[in-house]
Every structure is written in C-alpha cells, then in structure tokens.
XYZ file of C-alpha atoms in Angstrom:
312
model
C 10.885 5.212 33.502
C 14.775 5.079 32.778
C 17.881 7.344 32.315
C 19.427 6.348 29.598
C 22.933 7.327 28.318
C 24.750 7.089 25.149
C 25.682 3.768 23.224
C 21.832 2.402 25.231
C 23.301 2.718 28.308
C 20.826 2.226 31.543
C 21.504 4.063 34.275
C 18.920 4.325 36.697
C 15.245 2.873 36.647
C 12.034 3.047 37.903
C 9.933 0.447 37.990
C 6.186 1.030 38.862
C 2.998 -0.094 38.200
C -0.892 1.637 38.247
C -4.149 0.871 36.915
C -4.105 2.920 33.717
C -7.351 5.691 33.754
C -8.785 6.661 30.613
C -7.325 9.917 30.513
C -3.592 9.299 29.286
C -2.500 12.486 30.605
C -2.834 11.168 34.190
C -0.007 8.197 33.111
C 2.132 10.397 31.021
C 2.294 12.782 33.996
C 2.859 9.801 36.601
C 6.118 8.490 34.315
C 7.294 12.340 33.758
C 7.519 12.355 37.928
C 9.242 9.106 37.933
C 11.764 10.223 35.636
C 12.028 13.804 36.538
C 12.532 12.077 40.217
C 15.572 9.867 39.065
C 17.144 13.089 37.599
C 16.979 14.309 41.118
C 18.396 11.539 42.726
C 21.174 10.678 40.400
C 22.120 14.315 39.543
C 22.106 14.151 35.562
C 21.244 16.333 33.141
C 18.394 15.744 30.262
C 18.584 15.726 26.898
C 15.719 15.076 25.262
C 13.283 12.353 26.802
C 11.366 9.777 24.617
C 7.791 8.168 25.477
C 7.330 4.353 24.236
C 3.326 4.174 23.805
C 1.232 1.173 23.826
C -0.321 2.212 20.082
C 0.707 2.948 16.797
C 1.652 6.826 17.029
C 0.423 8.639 13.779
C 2.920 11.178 12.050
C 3.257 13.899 12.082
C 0.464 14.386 14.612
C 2.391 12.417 17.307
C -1.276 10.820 18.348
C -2.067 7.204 19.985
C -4.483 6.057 17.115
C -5.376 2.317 17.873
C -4.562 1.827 21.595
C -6.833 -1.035 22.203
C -5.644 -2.204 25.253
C -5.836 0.409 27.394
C -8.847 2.932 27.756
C -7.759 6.176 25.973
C -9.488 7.405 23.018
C -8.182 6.947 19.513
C -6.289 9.727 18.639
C -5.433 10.808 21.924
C -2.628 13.365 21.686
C 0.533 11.583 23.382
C 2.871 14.020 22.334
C 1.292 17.023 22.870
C 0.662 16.065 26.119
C 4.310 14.213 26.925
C 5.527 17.703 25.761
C 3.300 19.366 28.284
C 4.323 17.264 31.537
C 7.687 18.112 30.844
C 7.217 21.718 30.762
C 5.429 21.149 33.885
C 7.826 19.258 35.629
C 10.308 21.352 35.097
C 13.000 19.217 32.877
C 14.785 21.820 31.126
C 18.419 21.614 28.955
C 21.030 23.390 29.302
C 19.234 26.516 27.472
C 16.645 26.963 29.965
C 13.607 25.493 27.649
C 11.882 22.513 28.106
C 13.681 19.764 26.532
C 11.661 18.518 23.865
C 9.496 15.150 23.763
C 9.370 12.406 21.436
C 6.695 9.856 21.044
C 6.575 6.010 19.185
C 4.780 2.543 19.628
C 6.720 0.789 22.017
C 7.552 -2.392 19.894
C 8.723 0.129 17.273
C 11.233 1.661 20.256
C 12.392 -1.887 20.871
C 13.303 -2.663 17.777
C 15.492 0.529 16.947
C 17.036 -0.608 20.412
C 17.983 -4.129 19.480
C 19.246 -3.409 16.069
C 21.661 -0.491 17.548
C 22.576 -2.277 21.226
C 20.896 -5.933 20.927
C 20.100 -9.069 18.844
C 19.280 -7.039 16.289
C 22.774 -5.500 15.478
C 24.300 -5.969 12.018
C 20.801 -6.783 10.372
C 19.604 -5.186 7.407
C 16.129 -6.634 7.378
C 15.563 -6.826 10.934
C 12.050 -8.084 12.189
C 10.715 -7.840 16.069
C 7.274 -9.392 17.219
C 6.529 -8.758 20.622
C 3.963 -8.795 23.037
C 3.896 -7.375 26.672
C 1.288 -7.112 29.367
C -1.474 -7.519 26.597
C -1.981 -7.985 22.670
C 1.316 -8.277 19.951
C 3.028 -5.900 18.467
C 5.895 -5.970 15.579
C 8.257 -3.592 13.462
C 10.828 -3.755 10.745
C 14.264 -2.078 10.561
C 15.219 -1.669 6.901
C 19.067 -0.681 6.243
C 19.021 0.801 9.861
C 15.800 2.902 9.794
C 12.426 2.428 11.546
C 10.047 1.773 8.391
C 6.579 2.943 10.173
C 4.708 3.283 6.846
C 3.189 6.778 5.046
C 1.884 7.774 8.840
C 4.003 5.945 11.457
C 0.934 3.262 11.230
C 2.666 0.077 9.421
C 3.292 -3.334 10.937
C 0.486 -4.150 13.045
C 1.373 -7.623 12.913
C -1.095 -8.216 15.985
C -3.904 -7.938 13.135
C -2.939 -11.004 11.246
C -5.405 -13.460 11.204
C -3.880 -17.061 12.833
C -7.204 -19.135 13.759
C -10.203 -17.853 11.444
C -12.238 -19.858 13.556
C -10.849 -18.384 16.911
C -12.466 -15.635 19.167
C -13.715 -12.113 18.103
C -10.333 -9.567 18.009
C -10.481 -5.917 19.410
C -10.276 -5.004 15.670
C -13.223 -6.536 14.410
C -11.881 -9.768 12.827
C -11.420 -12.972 14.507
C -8.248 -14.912 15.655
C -5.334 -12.380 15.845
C -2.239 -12.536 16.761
C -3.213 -9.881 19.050
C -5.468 -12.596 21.088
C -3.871 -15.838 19.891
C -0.094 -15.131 21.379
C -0.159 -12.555 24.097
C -0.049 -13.664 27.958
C -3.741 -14.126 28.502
C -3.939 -16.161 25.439
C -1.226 -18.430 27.198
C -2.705 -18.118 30.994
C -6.280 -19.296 29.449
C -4.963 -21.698 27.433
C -3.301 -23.255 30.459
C -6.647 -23.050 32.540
C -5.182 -20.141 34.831
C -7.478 -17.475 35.990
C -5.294 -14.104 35.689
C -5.151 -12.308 38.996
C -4.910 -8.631 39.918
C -1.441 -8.492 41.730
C 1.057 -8.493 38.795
C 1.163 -7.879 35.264
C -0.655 -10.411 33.167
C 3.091 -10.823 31.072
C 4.527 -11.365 34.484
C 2.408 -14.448 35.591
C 2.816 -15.865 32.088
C 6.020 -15.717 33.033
C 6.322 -17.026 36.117
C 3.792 -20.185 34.818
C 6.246 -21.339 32.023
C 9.333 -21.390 34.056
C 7.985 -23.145 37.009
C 5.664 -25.414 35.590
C 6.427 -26.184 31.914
C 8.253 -28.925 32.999
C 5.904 -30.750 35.567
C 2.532 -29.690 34.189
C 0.853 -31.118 31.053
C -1.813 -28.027 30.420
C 1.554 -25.847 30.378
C 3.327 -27.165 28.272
C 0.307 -27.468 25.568
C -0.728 -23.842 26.662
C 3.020 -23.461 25.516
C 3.045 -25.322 22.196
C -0.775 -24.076 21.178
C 0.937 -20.512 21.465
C 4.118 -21.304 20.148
C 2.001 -22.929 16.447
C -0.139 -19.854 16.374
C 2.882 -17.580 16.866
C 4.953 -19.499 14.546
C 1.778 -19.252 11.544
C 2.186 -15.369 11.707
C 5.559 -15.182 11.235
C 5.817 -17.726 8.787
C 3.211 -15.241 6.903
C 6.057 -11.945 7.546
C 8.626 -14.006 6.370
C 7.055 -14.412 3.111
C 5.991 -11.044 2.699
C 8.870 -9.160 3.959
C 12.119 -11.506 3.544
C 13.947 -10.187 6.721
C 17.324 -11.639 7.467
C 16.864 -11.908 10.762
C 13.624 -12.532 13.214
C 13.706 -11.077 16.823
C 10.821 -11.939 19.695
C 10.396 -10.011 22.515
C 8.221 -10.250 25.882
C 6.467 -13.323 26.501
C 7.773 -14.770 22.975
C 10.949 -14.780 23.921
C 9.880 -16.708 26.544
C 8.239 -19.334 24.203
C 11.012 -19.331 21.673
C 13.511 -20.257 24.718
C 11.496 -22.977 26.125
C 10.840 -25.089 22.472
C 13.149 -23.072 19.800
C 12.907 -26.312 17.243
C 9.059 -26.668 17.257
C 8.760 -23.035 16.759
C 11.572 -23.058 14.222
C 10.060 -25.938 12.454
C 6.303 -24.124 12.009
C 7.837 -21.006 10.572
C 10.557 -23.230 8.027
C 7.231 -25.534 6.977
C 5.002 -22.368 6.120
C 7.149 -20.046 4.355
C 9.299 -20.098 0.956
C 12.375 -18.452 2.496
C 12.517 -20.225 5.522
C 12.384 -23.686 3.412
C 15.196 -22.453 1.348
C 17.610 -21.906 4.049
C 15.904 -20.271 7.318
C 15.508 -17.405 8.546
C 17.320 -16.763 11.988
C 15.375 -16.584 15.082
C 16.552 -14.733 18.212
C 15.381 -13.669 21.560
C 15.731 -9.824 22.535
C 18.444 -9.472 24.841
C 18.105 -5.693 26.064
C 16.411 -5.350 29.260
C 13.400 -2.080 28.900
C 14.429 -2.138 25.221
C 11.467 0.218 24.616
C 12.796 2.536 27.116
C 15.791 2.363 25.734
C 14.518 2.757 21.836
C 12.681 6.005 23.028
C 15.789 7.538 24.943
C 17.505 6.864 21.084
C 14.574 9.085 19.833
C 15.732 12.289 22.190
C 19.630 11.371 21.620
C 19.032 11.478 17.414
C 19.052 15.120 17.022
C 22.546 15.044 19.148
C 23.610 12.490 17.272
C 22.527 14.512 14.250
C 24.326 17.930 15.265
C 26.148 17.229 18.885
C 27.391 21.333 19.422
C 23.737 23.056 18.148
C 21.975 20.166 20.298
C 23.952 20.934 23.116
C 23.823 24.891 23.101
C 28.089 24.647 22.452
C 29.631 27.324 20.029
C-alpha cells in the first residue's frame, strides 16, 4: 500500500506480504488497513484510492476476469468489494462519504505511471511488458491514454505463444510468455528450487545479481529467458509499432544484465526494429503500479479540481 501525492509523488509505504486466500475480499481488506493505517500515521487526507489487481479488470463491471495466479474466481468483483473496505474502514473525503475506489490490472497501472512520471514520458506509442511475483503482463499507452480494448481486457501479452513445444500454460495453450519469462521460469531454468520465505520475483532477483557473473546455469537461465522474452516482443513490435518499449519487474532485470543480446533478438525478428530499432528501456518508478492506481483516484481532480474537492 502507498500514499501517493500529486505529480506520482510517494509518500509513505507499506510493504507487506501474506499468502493470498481464495476469497479476494480477505486481501483487499488487509491492503485497505495498511493504507487506511498510513493515513493515520502520516496525518493526510484521501482523495480517491486506486487498487492495482493481478488480472485483467473487465469494464464497466470493475471484475478480476482471468486472475490465474492467484486463487480467486473469475469474475470476482474487485471493485465492488475495494469500494466496500473503504466504507468500512472508514476513509472518507472531505464531504463525509466514502471516497470512491478505482480498480485496473496492475501492469496497466504501471504503464500510465511510467508514461506520466517514468521511462515512459514523451512517448506516443508507449509499450510495457512486465512480470512480477508470477506470469507476464503488458499494456500500451496510445497518445497518452490506457488502450484496454472494448472491455478493459486487451494486451495479454502473457498469452503469446514463444516455445510451441514448451510446457502446458494456465490458459490452455503451451509455451507462454506467461511461463516462459516470469521468475520461476528463470529460478527453474537455473536449477533453483523456489523457497517459501520471499517472493518468487525477489529470489530471481537476488540469483542474477549475485551469481550471473560466477555461475554458468545463471547466466544461461538468463539468456534462455532473455531469447524467449525477446521472441514476444519482437512479435508486439510488428503488430503494434510502438516508439518506445518499457520492461518492468524481473525484465528489467534481464534487459540490464545483457541489453545487446536482448536488443539483437527483438531487431532480428521484427520489420521495424530492422529498419531502425525500437528503443528499449527499463522502468524506473519504484511501486509504479501503486503509483498508476493512485493516478486513477487523482483523474477526476485532475478533471474538475473545485467539484472534486467539495470547493465553491
């Protein structure tokens, strides 16, 4: 959970970490404490407060539809209940009501971040691939705007196929991004068993800064991730033409530690990267989703600052 100002500023988080039930009301409510707990500390006033979900949110429902990595049902109603903590908790504006919650797919959330505060500023075609604790996520910014499809459901890049002959995919299909790039792709590949202390993203982590340079099975863990990340994109690039590629998470990670080789795969697979490149860019907001769903809860002061703030 974060407070997040104006302009993407951070100022106060809380970090935390549970094992997620299968009832999402249980997490929403646990983050709704944490934040409603830094309001307390730090004396500031809400808003609006955004939720960053680990699933495409359909519109206008406001529901998780495809969260596959985490045990909720499809089409639980994230909103609805994000709207319902917050009553609960008792986060009110300056009118007395509630303040009202917004909901999107956290990669989505990062991306409006970067574009406004990060890498991503001054794009017009702005892609962001991802991934986190597990699977891979993406989005596209077009001429400053979120483009999430007819239903909030496009760019589930984590559903490209990279290795047809690679293991079976949450989905159904077989070799996604989803399980070809994401940290346990990249602890397996490097013969690590994943333990239960820290966040799978975390120990990926941890593994390619301490031993890429000593350890053989790393670095080929790192390269093996880097080609199948690099296929995917390559794939984007020729369907969407962005001007400008962001990665995120552990892929920010990979770009860092071999830019060229992944630079290379997505140049030699794609017509517009052969014809001039397309640039590639780590992320460089920290909780970027955090701070993408804060810019959901400041957009209707941005829109109309006195009626959003109860002045005149």
């Amino acid at each position: 959970a974060a407070l997040v100002g104006l302009g993407g500023r951070t100022v106060a988080t809380a970090p935390g970490c549970m094992t997620v039930p299968a009832d999402p009301a249980h997490v929403i409510d646990a983050v709704v404490e944490a934040g409603a707990q830094l309001l307390r500390e730090t004396g500031r006033r809400c808003v609006g407060a955004g939720l960053a979900v680990p699933s495409a949110v359909a519109e206008p429902e406001g529901t998780a539809l495809n969260p596959l990595h985490v045990a909720w049902p499809a089409g639980a109603p994230v909103r609805e209940l994000f709207n319902r903590s917050l009553a609960a908790a008792g986060i009110r504006g300056e009118d007395g009501e509630p303040v009202t919650g917004f909901a999107g797919n956290d990669v989505n959330l990062a991306a409006l971040a970067e574009h406004r505060h990060g890498a991503g500023g001054g794009a017009q075609h702005l892609l962001c691939v991802a991934t986190g604790h597990r699977g891979v996520g993406g989005a596209l910014v077009l001429d400053g705007r979120l483009h999430t499809g007819s239903a909030g459901l496009a760019l589930e890049v984590g559903h490209l196929t990279v290795n047809p002959e690679g293991p079976p995919c949450h989905c159904g299909s077989r070799g996604c991004l989803d399980i070809e790039a994401d940290p346990l792709a990249f602890l397996t590949a490097a013969g690590r068993d994943p333990g239960p202390e820290v966040s799978l993203l975390q120990q990926a982590r941890d593994l390619l800064r301490e031993k890429y340079a000593t350890e053989p099975s790393v670095r080929a863990a790192t390269g093996q991730l880097i080609d199948r990340l690099g296929l995917g994109l390559a794939g984007l690039v020729n369907i969407l033409n962005p001007d400008r590629i962001i990665l995120g998470g552990l892929h920010r990670e990979l770009l860092e530690a071999d830019p060229e080789r992944l630079r290379a795969v997505v140049a030699e697979r794609s017509l517009w990267g052969r014809s001039g490149g397309v640039p590639i860019l780590p992320c460089t907001l920290d909780h970027n989703s955090l701070v993408g769903a804060a810019e959901l809860a400041w957009q209707p002061v941005l829109d109309d600052p006195l009626a959003a703030l109860g002045v005149g």
